[in-house]
PDB file of C-alpha atoms in Angstrom:
ATOM      1  CA  MET A   1       4.181 -29.035   6.061  1.00  0.00           C
ATOM      2  CA  LYS A   2       7.748 -30.617   4.634  1.00  0.00           C
ATOM      3  CA  LYS A   3       8.910 -32.550   7.694  1.00  0.00           C
ATOM      4  CA  ASN A   4      12.691 -32.053   9.467  1.00  0.00           C
ATOM      5  CA  SER A   5      13.695 -34.777  11.283  1.00  0.00           C
ATOM      6  CA  TYR A   6      16.452 -32.807  13.703  1.00  0.00           C
ATOM      7  CA  PHE A   7      13.624 -29.838  14.696  1.00  0.00           C
ATOM      8  CA  VAL A   8      10.905 -29.817  16.670  1.00  0.00           C
ATOM      9  CA  ASP A   9       7.843 -32.274  15.530  1.00  0.00           C
ATOM     10  CA  TYR A  10       4.609 -31.345  16.190  1.00  0.00           C
ATOM     11  CA  GLU A  11       3.180 -35.383  15.867  1.00  0.00           C
ATOM     12  CA  GLN A  12       5.372 -36.036  19.099  1.00  0.00           C
ATOM     13  CA  LEU A  13       4.135 -33.101  20.950  1.00  0.00           C
ATOM     14  CA  LYS A  14       0.407 -32.233  19.903  1.00  0.00           C
ATOM     15  CA  ASP A  15      -1.227 -33.766  22.797  1.00  0.00           C
ATOM     16  CA  ILE A  16       0.410 -33.012  25.658  1.00  0.00           C
ATOM     17  CA  ASN A  17      -0.938 -30.321  27.270  1.00  0.00           C
ATOM     18  CA  ILE A  18       1.395 -27.295  28.539  1.00  0.00           C
ATOM     19  CA  CYS A  19       0.413 -23.791  31.320  1.00  0.00           C
ATOM     20  CA  ALA A  20      -0.040 -21.200  29.341  1.00  0.00           C
ATOM     21  CA  PHE A  21       1.637 -19.276  32.587  1.00  0.00           C
ATOM     22  CA  GLY A  22       4.599 -20.777  31.283  1.00  0.00           C
ATOM     23  CA  PHE A  23       4.755 -20.011  27.455  1.00  0.00           C
ATOM     24  CA  GLU A  24       3.755 -16.046  28.554  1.00  0.00           C
ATOM     25  CA  LEU A  25       7.031 -16.200  31.248  1.00  0.00           C
ATOM     26  CA  LEU A  26       9.045 -17.292  28.631  1.00  0.00           C
ATOM     27  CA  ARG A  27       8.110 -14.882  25.955  1.00  0.00           C
ATOM     28  CA  GLU A  28       7.123 -11.318  27.537  1.00  0.00           C
ATOM     29  CA  ALA A  29       9.917 -12.137  30.327  1.00  0.00           C
ATOM     30  CA  LEU A  30      12.370 -13.998  29.473  1.00  0.00           C
ATOM     31  CA  LEU A  31      13.432 -13.193  25.790  1.00  0.00           C
ATOM     32  CA  PRO A  32      12.674  -9.214  26.188  1.00  0.00           C
ATOM     33  CA  ASP A  33      15.352  -9.314  28.395  1.00  0.00           C
ATOM     34  CA  LEU A  34      17.790 -11.778  27.699  1.00  0.00           C
ATOM     35  CA  LEU A  35      17.480  -9.186  23.376  1.00  0.00           C
ATOM     36  CA  GLY A  36      17.217  -6.522  25.111  1.00  0.00           C
ATOM     37  CA  GLN A  37      15.747  -3.331  23.373  1.00  0.00           C
ATOM     38  CA  ASP A  38      16.299  -4.802  19.881  1.00  0.00           C
ATOM     39  CA  HIS A  39      13.443  -7.161  20.455  1.00  0.00           C
ATOM     40  CA  MET A  40      10.916  -6.448  18.507  1.00  0.00           C
ATOM     41  CA  GLU A  41      13.610  -6.637  15.528  1.00  0.00           C
ATOM     42  CA  MET A  42      15.243  -9.880  16.939  1.00  0.00           C
ATOM     43  CA  LEU A  43      11.878 -11.401  17.268  1.00  0.00           C
ATOM     44  CA  TYR A  44      10.775 -10.641  14.107  1.00  0.00           C
ATOM     45  CA  TRP A  45      13.998 -12.058  12.075  1.00  0.00           C
ATOM     46  CA  ALA A  46      13.955 -15.246  14.390  1.00  0.00           C
ATOM     47  CA  GLY A  47      10.446 -15.516  12.690  1.00  0.00           C
ATOM     48  CA  LYS A  48      11.196 -15.361   9.569  1.00  0.00           C
ATOM     49  CA  ARG A  49      14.241 -17.966  10.814  1.00  0.00           C
ATOM     50  CA  LEU A  50      11.935 -20.572  11.644  1.00  0.00           C
ATOM     51  CA  ALA A  51       9.866 -20.343   9.160  1.00  0.00           C
ATOM     52  CA  ARG A  52      12.543 -21.634   6.877  1.00  0.00           C
ATOM     53  CA  LYS A  53      13.030 -24.494   9.666  1.00  0.00           C
ATOM     54  CA  TYR A  54       9.241 -25.432   9.083  1.00  0.00           C
ATOM     55  CA  PRO A  55       8.444 -24.688   5.111  1.00  0.00           C
ATOM     56  CA  VAL A  56       5.250 -24.784   4.611  1.00  0.00           C
ATOM     57  CA  GLU A  57       3.397 -24.796   0.833  1.00  0.00           C
ATOM     58  CA  THR A  58      -0.323 -23.263   0.754  1.00  0.00           C
ATOM     59  CA  VAL A  59      -1.350 -20.891   3.366  1.00  0.00           C
ATOM     60  CA  ASP A  60      -3.869 -23.612   4.568  1.00  0.00           C
ATOM     61  CA  GLU A  61      -0.621 -25.228   6.053  1.00  0.00           C
ATOM     62  CA  LEU A  62       0.900 -21.527   7.685  1.00  0.00           C
ATOM     63  CA  THR A  63      -3.082 -21.611   9.551  1.00  0.00           C
ATOM     64  CA  SER A  64      -3.407 -25.104  10.922  1.00  0.00           C
ATOM     65  CA  PHE A  65       0.837 -24.499  11.847  1.00  0.00           C
ATOM     66  CA  PHE A  66      -0.185 -20.946  13.959  1.00  0.00           C
ATOM     67  CA  SER A  67      -2.531 -23.613  15.388  1.00  0.00           C
ATOM     68  CA  ALA A  68      -0.622 -26.926  15.689  1.00  0.00           C
ATOM     69  CA  ALA A  69       2.260 -24.169  17.402  1.00  0.00           C
ATOM     70  CA  GLY A  70      -0.328 -22.784  20.124  1.00  0.00           C
ATOM     71  CA  TRP A  71      -0.426 -19.492  18.448  1.00  0.00           C
ATOM     72  CA  GLY A  72      -4.034 -18.983  17.564  1.00  0.00           C
ATOM     73  CA  THR A  73      -6.380 -18.761  14.707  1.00  0.00           C
ATOM     74  CA  LEU A  74      -4.672 -17.583  11.851  1.00  0.00           C
ATOM     75  CA  THR A  75      -7.599 -16.050   9.481  1.00  0.00           C
ATOM     76  CA  LEU A  76      -7.143 -14.921   5.820  1.00  0.00           C
ATOM     77  CA  ILE A  77      -9.485 -11.602   5.956  1.00  0.00           C
ATOM     78  CA  HIS A  78      -8.667 -11.156   2.423  1.00  0.00           C
ATOM     79  CA  ASN A  79      -6.040 -11.085  -0.766  1.00  0.00           C
ATOM     80  CA  LYS A  80      -5.167  -8.892  -2.874  1.00  0.00           C
ATOM     81  CA  LYS A  81      -2.044  -8.905  -5.511  1.00  0.00           C
ATOM     82  CA  ASP A  82      -0.192  -8.081  -3.125  1.00  0.00           C
ATOM     83  CA  GLU A  83      -1.492  -7.485  -0.275  1.00  0.00           C
ATOM     84  CA  MET A  84      -2.872 -10.323   1.882  1.00  0.00           C
ATOM     85  CA  VAL A  85      -4.457  -9.570   5.279  1.00  0.00           C
ATOM     86  CA  PHE A  86      -4.732 -11.721   8.554  1.00  0.00           C
ATOM     87  CA  GLU A  87      -6.125 -12.159  11.899  1.00  0.00           C
ATOM     88  CA  LEU A  88      -4.733 -13.772  14.800  1.00  0.00           C
ATOM     89  CA  SER A  89      -7.066 -14.631  18.021  1.00  0.00           C
ATOM     90  CA  SER A  90      -7.254 -16.651  20.680  1.00  0.00           C
ATOM     91  CA  GLU A  91      -8.005 -17.010  24.160  1.00  0.00           C
ATOM     92  CA  LEU A  92      -4.700 -16.230  25.350  1.00  0.00           C
ATOM     93  CA  ILE A  93      -4.142 -13.052  23.196  1.00  0.00           C
ATOM     94  CA  SER A  94      -7.496 -12.270  24.394  1.00  0.00           C
ATOM     95  CA  ASN A  95      -6.140 -12.297  27.872  1.00  0.00           C
ATOM     96  CA  ARG A  96      -2.998 -11.032  27.249  1.00  0.00           C
ATOM     97  CA  LEU A  97      -4.628  -7.785  25.266  1.00  0.00           C
ATOM     98  CA  LYS A  98      -7.130  -7.270  28.772  1.00  0.00           C
ATOM     99  CA  ALA A  99      -5.100  -8.684  31.952  1.00  0.00           C
ATOM    100  CA  SER A 100      -2.632  -5.687  30.913  1.00  0.00           C
ATOM    101  CA  SER A 101      -1.634  -2.193  29.722  1.00  0.00           C
ATOM    102  CA  ILE A 102       1.920  -3.211  28.517  1.00  0.00           C
ATOM    103  CA  ASP A 103       2.043  -3.389  24.710  1.00  0.00           C
ATOM    104  CA  PHE A 104       2.302  -6.375  23.177  1.00  0.00           C
ATOM    105  CA  SER A 105       4.330  -7.511  19.974  1.00  0.00           C
ATOM    106  CA  PHE A 106       3.417 -10.517  17.928  1.00  0.00           C
ATOM    107  CA  GLN A 107       6.842  -9.905  15.674  1.00  0.00           C
ATOM    108  CA  LEU A 108       7.753 -13.261  15.917  1.00  0.00           C
ATOM    109  CA  GLU A 109       4.609 -14.376  14.006  1.00  0.00           C
ATOM    110  CA  ALA A 110       4.672 -11.093  12.212  1.00  0.00           C
ATOM    111  CA  GLY A 111       8.175 -12.430  10.570  1.00  0.00           C
ATOM    112  CA  PHE A 112       6.790 -15.938  10.207  1.00  0.00           C
ATOM    113  CA  ILE A 113       4.448 -14.968   8.351  1.00  0.00           C
ATOM    114  CA  ALA A 114       6.270 -12.803   6.010  1.00  0.00           C
ATOM    115  CA  GLU A 115       8.823 -14.957   4.846  1.00  0.00           C
ATOM    116  CA  GLN A 116       6.065 -17.903   4.405  1.00  0.00           C
ATOM    117  CA  ILE A 117       4.232 -15.770   2.466  1.00  0.00           C
ATOM    118  CA  GLN A 118       7.718 -14.427   0.493  1.00  0.00           C
ATOM    119  CA  GLN A 119       8.187 -18.415   0.052  1.00  0.00           C
ATOM    120  CA  ILE A 120       4.550 -19.345  -1.309  1.00  0.00           C
ATOM    121  CA  ASN A 121       5.229 -16.468  -3.756  1.00  0.00           C
ATOM    122  CA  LYS A 122       8.541 -15.933  -4.134  1.00  0.00           C
ATOM    123  CA  GLN A 123       8.447 -12.240  -4.303  1.00  0.00           C
ATOM    124  CA  ILE A 124      10.086 -10.007  -1.250  1.00  0.00           C
ATOM    125  CA  THR A 125       7.116  -9.864   1.633  1.00  0.00           C
ATOM    126  CA  GLU A 126       7.384  -7.628   4.726  1.00  0.00           C
ATOM    127  CA  SER A 127       4.491  -8.514   7.570  1.00  0.00           C
ATOM    128  CA  PHE A 128       3.067  -5.042   9.716  1.00  0.00           C
ATOM    129  CA  GLU A 129       1.089  -6.177  13.258  1.00  0.00           C
ATOM    130  CA  GLN A 130      -1.398  -3.823  14.273  1.00  0.00           C
ATOM    131  CA  VAL A 131      -3.000  -5.136  17.310  1.00  0.00           C
ATOM    132  CA  LYS A 132      -6.714  -4.117  18.469  1.00  0.00           C
ATOM    133  CA  LYS A 133      -7.243  -4.604  21.863  1.00  0.00           C
ATOM    134  CA  ARG A 134     -10.388  -4.122  21.850  1.00  0.00           C
ATOM    135  CA  ALA A 135     -11.289  -6.190  19.778  1.00  0.00           C
ATOM    136  CA  LYS A 136      -8.663  -8.878  21.581  1.00  0.00           C
ATOM    137  CA  LYS A 137      -6.901  -9.997  18.165  1.00  0.00           C
ATOM    138  CA  VAL A 138      -3.692  -8.661  15.702  1.00  0.00           C
ATOM    139  CA  ILE A 139      -4.441  -7.862  12.380  1.00  0.00           C
ATOM    140  CA  PHE A 140      -1.173  -8.709  10.034  1.00  0.00           C
ATOM    141  CA  THR A 141      -1.344  -6.615   6.611  1.00  0.00           C
ATOM    142  CA  VAL A 142       1.674  -8.716   4.261  1.00  0.00           C
ATOM    143  CA  LYS A 143       2.500  -6.959   1.305  1.00  0.00           C
ATOM    144  CA  SER A 144       4.289  -8.376  -1.759  1.00  0.00           C
ATOM    145  CA  ASP A 145       6.358  -7.120  -4.433  1.00  0.00           C
ATOM    146  CA  SER A 146       5.643  -8.532  -7.270  1.00  0.00           C
ATOM    147  CA  LYS A 147       8.423  -6.871  -9.309  1.00  0.00           C
ATOM    148  CA  ASP A 148      10.957  -8.303  -6.128  1.00  0.00           C
ATOM    149  CA  LYS A 149      10.847 -12.110  -7.209  1.00  0.00           C
ATOM    150  CA  ILE A 150      13.387 -14.398  -6.159  1.00  0.00           C
TER     151      ILE A 150
END
């Protein structure tokens, strides 16, 4: 992962633990209120912007970033020519999905993944989330267009 000195530095913060309640309070209560009815679309684009600030060079670095950011364990399930499928899981995601009937969004993560894979493969890329409530995980399908290079 490339370092950028003017952004949040993982090395300075990696050993500090925070309360999951505070994270969820910001993510699920405050952000939707601040962003309004289009919050899901805005979170997708915010994820893409965040990815540009914290670029990675490999899928392994991408999965490491997710872990470092506290977003969960990101696992590459399969990789075909123009499609990748990732699974995201964590104790926090599991609790989020079983504790409520609210439809949770993982658009921030979807946008982040889309932009990182787009930069790695140099192809226009989109990511789609599918929440698996029973399995307590999120599946991201990432589609690239090999005919549309960047």
